[in-house]
Short mmCIF file of C-alpha atoms and ligand atoms in Angstrom, two decimals:
data_model
loop_
_atom_site.label_atom_id
_atom_site.label_comp_id
_atom_site.label_asym_id
_atom_site.label_seq_id
_atom_site.Cartn_x
_atom_site.Cartn_y
_atom_site.Cartn_z
CA MET A 269 123.83 94.94 110.63
CA GLN A 270 123.83 98.65 109.93
CA LYS A 271 127.64 98.70 110.18
CA ARG A 272 127.85 95.87 107.66
CA LYS A 273 125.80 97.90 105.17
CA SER A 274 128.04 100.93 105.50
CA GLU A 275 131.15 98.76 105.22
CA LYS A 276 129.61 96.98 102.22
CA ARG A 277 130.13 93.56 103.83
CA LYS A 278 127.33 91.13 102.99
CA ILE A 279 124.99 89.88 105.73
CA ILE A 280 124.44 86.12 105.63
CA VAL A 281 121.06 84.83 106.80
CA VAL A 282 119.49 81.36 106.76
CA THR A 283 116.34 80.00 108.29
CA ALA A 284 116.66 77.62 111.23
CA TYR A 285 114.06 75.58 113.07
CA ASP A 286 115.95 73.39 115.53
CA ALA A 287 119.01 73.16 117.75
CA LEU A 288 121.03 70.78 115.54
CA PHE A 289 120.99 72.97 112.43
CA THR A 290 121.46 76.10 114.56
CA ARG A 291 124.78 74.71 115.75
CA ILE A 292 125.79 73.70 112.22
CA ALA A 293 124.85 77.12 110.82
CA GLU A 294 126.84 78.90 113.51
CA GLU A 295 129.85 76.67 112.89
CA ALA A 296 129.61 77.72 109.24
CA GLY A 297 129.76 81.40 110.25
CA ILE A 298 126.16 82.38 109.44
CA ASP A 299 125.34 85.82 110.92
CA VAL A 300 121.58 85.72 111.36
CA LEU A 301 119.15 82.84 111.99
CA LEU A 302 115.58 83.48 110.97
CA VAL A 303 113.03 81.15 112.54
CA GLY A 304 110.84 81.46 109.46
CA ASP A 305 107.18 80.61 109.19
CA SER A 306 108.38 78.67 106.13
CA LEU A 307 108.50 75.88 108.72
CA GLY A 308 104.82 75.39 107.88
CA VAL A 309 105.92 74.06 104.50
CA VAL A 310 109.35 72.49 105.06
CA VAL A 311 108.83 71.08 108.57
CA GLN A 312 105.05 70.64 108.90
CA GLY A 313 104.43 69.61 105.28
CA LYS A 314 101.65 72.12 104.59
CA LYS A 315 101.19 73.72 101.17
CA ASP A 316 101.61 77.26 102.51
CA THR A 317 102.45 79.15 105.71
CA LEU A 318 98.95 80.32 106.63
CA SER A 319 98.14 77.69 109.23
CA VAL A 320 101.31 78.23 111.27
CA THR A 321 100.43 79.37 114.81
CA MET A 322 102.15 81.48 117.45
CA GLU A 323 102.62 78.31 119.50
CA ASP A 324 104.41 76.59 116.59
CA MET A 325 106.67 79.59 116.10
CA LEU A 326 107.47 80.01 119.79
CA TYR A 327 108.35 76.32 120.12
CA HIS A 328 110.88 76.50 117.26
CA THR A 329 112.17 79.91 118.39
CA ARG A 330 112.98 78.40 121.80
CA LEU A 331 114.90 75.55 120.14
CA VAL A 332 116.95 77.89 117.96
CA ALA A 333 117.52 80.60 120.57
CA GLY A 334 118.43 77.96 123.15
CA ALA A 335 121.20 76.60 120.91
CA ALA A 336 122.46 79.86 119.35
CA GLN A 337 125.66 81.20 120.88
CA ARG A 338 126.50 84.24 118.79
CA SER A 339 124.14 84.71 115.86
CA LEU A 340 121.19 87.08 115.84
CA VAL A 341 117.95 85.07 116.19
CA ILE A 342 114.85 86.58 114.58
CA GLY A 343 111.34 85.17 115.07
CA ASP A 344 108.94 85.38 112.13
CA MET A 345 105.45 86.55 113.11
CA PRO A 346 102.88 84.10 111.67
CA PHE A 347 99.68 84.95 109.82
CA LEU A 348 97.05 86.57 112.10
CA SER A 349 99.50 87.27 114.91
CA TYR A 350 99.86 90.96 114.01
CA GLN A 351 97.11 91.85 111.53
CA ALA A 352 94.09 92.29 113.83
CA SER A 353 95.32 95.16 116.01
CA VAL A 354 98.41 97.07 117.06
CA GLU A 355 97.93 95.86 120.63
CA GLU A 356 97.82 92.20 119.66
CA ALA A 357 100.82 92.69 117.38
CA VAL A 358 102.93 94.18 120.19
CA ARG A 359 101.90 91.47 122.65
CA ASN A 360 102.74 88.67 120.22
CA ALA A 361 106.03 90.30 119.23
CA GLY A 362 106.95 90.47 122.91
CA ARG A 363 106.30 86.74 123.26
CA PHE A 364 109.02 86.08 120.68
CA LEU A 365 111.51 88.00 122.83
CA GLN A 366 110.39 85.98 125.85
CA ALA A 367 111.10 82.82 123.82
CA GLY A 368 114.67 84.00 123.26
CA ALA A 369 114.57 85.85 119.92
CA ALA A 370 116.37 89.20 119.71
CA ALA A 371 114.00 90.60 117.08
CA VAL A 372 110.87 89.80 115.07
CA LYS A 373 110.03 89.91 111.38
CA LEU A 374 106.65 90.73 109.92
CA GLU A 375 105.35 90.97 106.37
CA GLY A 376 103.95 94.12 104.79
CA GLY A 377 104.71 97.75 104.08
CA GLN A 378 102.52 100.78 104.74
CA ALA A 379 99.75 98.53 106.09
CA VAL A 380 101.91 97.41 109.03
CA ALA A 381 103.89 100.63 109.61
CA ASP A 382 101.88 101.44 112.75
CA ARG A 383 102.67 97.96 114.15
CA VAL A 384 106.38 98.38 113.41
CA GLN A 385 106.37 101.80 115.05
CA ALA A 386 104.62 100.55 118.20
CA MET A 387 106.94 97.56 118.55
CA THR A 388 110.11 99.60 118.13
CA ARG A 389 108.78 102.22 120.56
CA PHE A 390 108.48 99.46 123.17
CA GLY A 391 111.98 98.12 122.55
CA ILE A 392 111.21 95.27 120.15
CA PRO A 393 113.55 95.35 117.14
CA VAL A 394 111.71 94.66 113.88
CA MET A 395 112.78 93.38 110.50
CA GLY A 396 110.38 94.28 107.68
CA HIS A 397 109.50 92.11 104.67
CA VAL A 398 108.20 93.57 101.39
CA GLY A 399 107.81 92.45 97.78
CA MET A 400 106.30 88.97 97.49
CA THR A 401 105.02 88.35 101.00
CA PRO A 402 103.94 84.69 101.20
CA GLN A 403 101.17 85.28 103.76
CA SER A 404 99.36 87.28 101.03
CA MET A 405 99.71 84.58 98.36
CA HIS A 406 95.93 84.35 97.85
CA ALA A 407 95.79 88.06 97.05
CA TYR A 408 98.51 87.54 94.41
CA GLY A 409 96.86 84.41 92.98
CA GLY A 410 99.87 82.27 93.98
CA TYR A 411 103.57 82.77 94.62
CA LYS A 412 104.41 85.29 91.89
CA VAL A 413 107.20 87.79 91.36
CA GLN A 414 106.02 91.24 92.48
CA GLY A 415 107.06 94.76 91.47
CA LYS A 416 107.13 94.27 87.70
CA GLY A 417 106.14 97.50 85.96
CA LYS A 418 106.32 101.12 87.06
CA GLN A 419 103.39 101.34 89.45
CA PRO A 420 103.90 98.03 91.31
CA ALA A 421 107.60 98.90 91.64
CA ALA A 422 106.79 102.35 93.05
CA ARG A 423 104.38 100.75 95.54
CA ILE A 424 107.05 98.37 96.84
CA LEU A 425 109.57 101.21 97.10
CA SER A 426 107.15 103.26 99.19
CA ASP A 427 106.39 100.17 101.31
CA ALA A 428 110.11 99.84 101.97
CA ARG A 429 110.35 103.52 102.91
CA ALA A 430 107.33 103.26 105.21
CA VAL A 431 108.81 100.32 107.10
CA GLU A 432 112.14 102.11 107.42
CA ALA A 433 110.45 105.30 108.65
CA ALA A 434 108.50 103.25 111.20
CA GLY A 435 111.78 102.11 112.76
CA ALA A 436 112.63 98.69 111.25
CA PHE A 437 116.33 97.83 111.52
CA ALA A 438 116.45 95.71 108.35
CA LEU A 439 114.25 94.68 105.46
CA VAL A 440 113.69 91.43 103.57
CA LEU A 441 113.05 91.90 99.83
CA GLU A 442 111.42 88.80 98.37
CA ALA A 443 110.88 87.84 94.72
CA ILE A 444 111.20 91.23 93.05
CA PRO A 445 113.24 92.24 89.99
CA ALA A 446 116.94 92.73 90.75
CA ASP A 447 116.88 96.31 89.47
CA LEU A 448 114.08 97.26 91.86
CA ALA A 449 115.96 95.64 94.77
CA LYS A 450 119.02 97.68 93.79
CA ARG A 451 116.96 100.90 93.83
CA ILE A 452 115.44 100.08 97.22
CA THR A 453 118.85 99.15 98.66
CA ARG A 454 120.14 102.59 97.63
CA ALA A 455 116.99 104.41 98.76
CA VAL A 456 116.86 103.11 102.33
CA SER A 457 119.51 103.44 105.00
CA ILE A 458 118.72 100.09 106.67
CA PRO A 459 120.20 96.83 105.30
CA THR A 460 118.19 94.92 102.71
CA ILE A 461 118.24 91.12 102.78
CA GLY A 462 117.28 89.57 99.46
CA ILE A 463 115.61 86.30 98.58
CA GLY A 464 114.94 86.17 94.86
CA ALA A 465 115.88 89.85 94.67
CA GLY A 466 119.25 89.72 92.91
CA ARG A 467 122.77 90.43 94.01
CA HIS A 468 122.61 94.09 94.97
CA CYS A 469 120.99 93.61 98.37
CA ASP A 470 123.08 94.10 101.50
CA GLY A 471 122.63 90.44 102.43
CA GLN A 472 120.95 87.24 101.33
CA VAL A 473 118.61 84.76 102.98
CA LEU A 474 117.60 81.26 101.88
CA VAL A 475 115.39 78.63 103.41
CA LEU A 476 117.86 76.18 104.97
CA TYR A 477 116.26 73.01 103.58
CA ASP A 478 116.25 74.52 100.07
CA LEU A 479 119.92 75.41 100.16
CA LEU A 480 120.82 71.97 101.53
CA GLY A 481 118.80 70.24 98.80
CA LEU A 482 116.56 68.54 101.38
CA PHE A 483 113.26 69.96 100.17
CA ASP A 484 112.40 69.53 96.50
CA ASP A 485 108.57 69.58 96.39
CA PHE A 486 108.97 72.83 94.49
CA THR A 487 112.10 74.84 93.82
CA PRO A 488 111.74 78.53 92.98
CA LYS A 489 114.14 79.97 90.38
CA PHE A 490 116.05 81.85 93.09
CA VAL A 491 117.04 78.76 95.05
CA LYS A 492 120.53 77.34 94.60
CA PRO A 493 121.02 73.96 96.27
CA TYR A 494 124.53 73.91 97.75
CA ALA A 495 124.18 70.25 98.72
CA HIS A 496 121.93 67.32 97.83
CA LEU A 497 121.03 65.99 101.25
CA LYS A 498 117.75 64.44 100.12
CA ALA A 499 119.62 62.23 97.65
CA ASP A 500 122.19 61.33 100.34
CA ALA A 501 119.44 60.55 102.86
CA LEU A 502 117.59 58.37 100.36
CA GLN A 503 120.73 56.45 99.54
CA ALA A 504 121.58 55.91 103.21
CA LEU A 505 118.07 54.78 104.14
CA ARG A 506 117.85 52.39 101.18
CA ARG A 507 121.22 50.84 102.07
CA TYR A 508 120.14 50.48 105.70
CA ARG A 509 116.89 48.77 104.65
CA GLU A 510 118.73 46.40 102.29
CA GLU A 511 121.39 45.49 104.84
CA VAL A 512 118.82 44.70 107.54
CA GLU A 513 116.79 42.62 105.07
CA GLN A 514 119.93 40.71 104.00
CA GLY A 515 121.18 40.16 107.56
CA LYS A 516 124.28 42.30 106.93
CA PHE A 517 123.46 44.79 109.70
CA PRO A 518 124.17 44.64 112.56
CA THR A 519 127.48 42.74 112.45
CA ASP A 520 129.57 41.74 115.45
CA ALA A 521 131.09 45.24 115.37
CA GLU A 522 127.72 46.82 116.16
CA SER A 523 126.76 44.20 118.79
CA TYR A 524 127.45 43.92 122.55
CA HIS A 525 129.30 40.80 123.71
O1 KIV B 278 109.57 82.23 106.42
C1 KIV B 278 110.67 82.40 105.90
O2 KIV B 278 111.50 81.50 105.85
C2 KIV B 278 110.95 83.71 105.35
C3 KIV B 278 112.22 83.90 104.59
C4 KIV B 278 112.30 83.07 103.41
C5 KIV B 278 112.50 85.33 104.30
O3 KIV B 278 110.18 84.60 105.51
#
């Protein structure tokens, strides 16, 4: 990833939660698969990510890592898996590697720098995540853009620097003004991966079901649906229902004789 930054070639990241979409994403040439705790919302149907457990994350990490052939698989550390102590953080991070991930991601800046340092010291590559960190949504009063104004922007910049200094190999910048993301991308030597952070980051990440147009309970401004799979699925399921009701499916072609 570091080489990509220096060569100014964008790093392409999507979230993945299962084997089927892992294979599709790899066929499409995606570089990095993040087993995001966003699965709490898009797979489990919860309103936020806070109830996602280590067991949930390890299960999905095994599915993705088991199917991935060439992409970098990163496991996202869920709420309460790294906050309580450095020791617990390292142990839980190690469990992601045992499940097949090549690295972990955790949210936070200066507050988690000691965790990042301990993990990297023990050979666990870490991706940082600063800006709007969804596990802190209650502290923000909801999912809100962060880093607007001089002081909040300076805080996020020093968070980014702290995570870099602690040894992270890359950094997610979420929901911050594009200008701030540009400054951070220039200020740190590790690649920045943006989500709602404008075009100047070294790479981009989107939640897979958002970019496929499968999940539309809420759509943040930064999401661009590249397909409309929910509409296609609805149409297919309605046609199937109608054809069964009308006796049009199955026909002889779909029957054994
Ligand atoms: O959980 C997730 O999917 C994430 C990405 C959106 C960065 O953290």
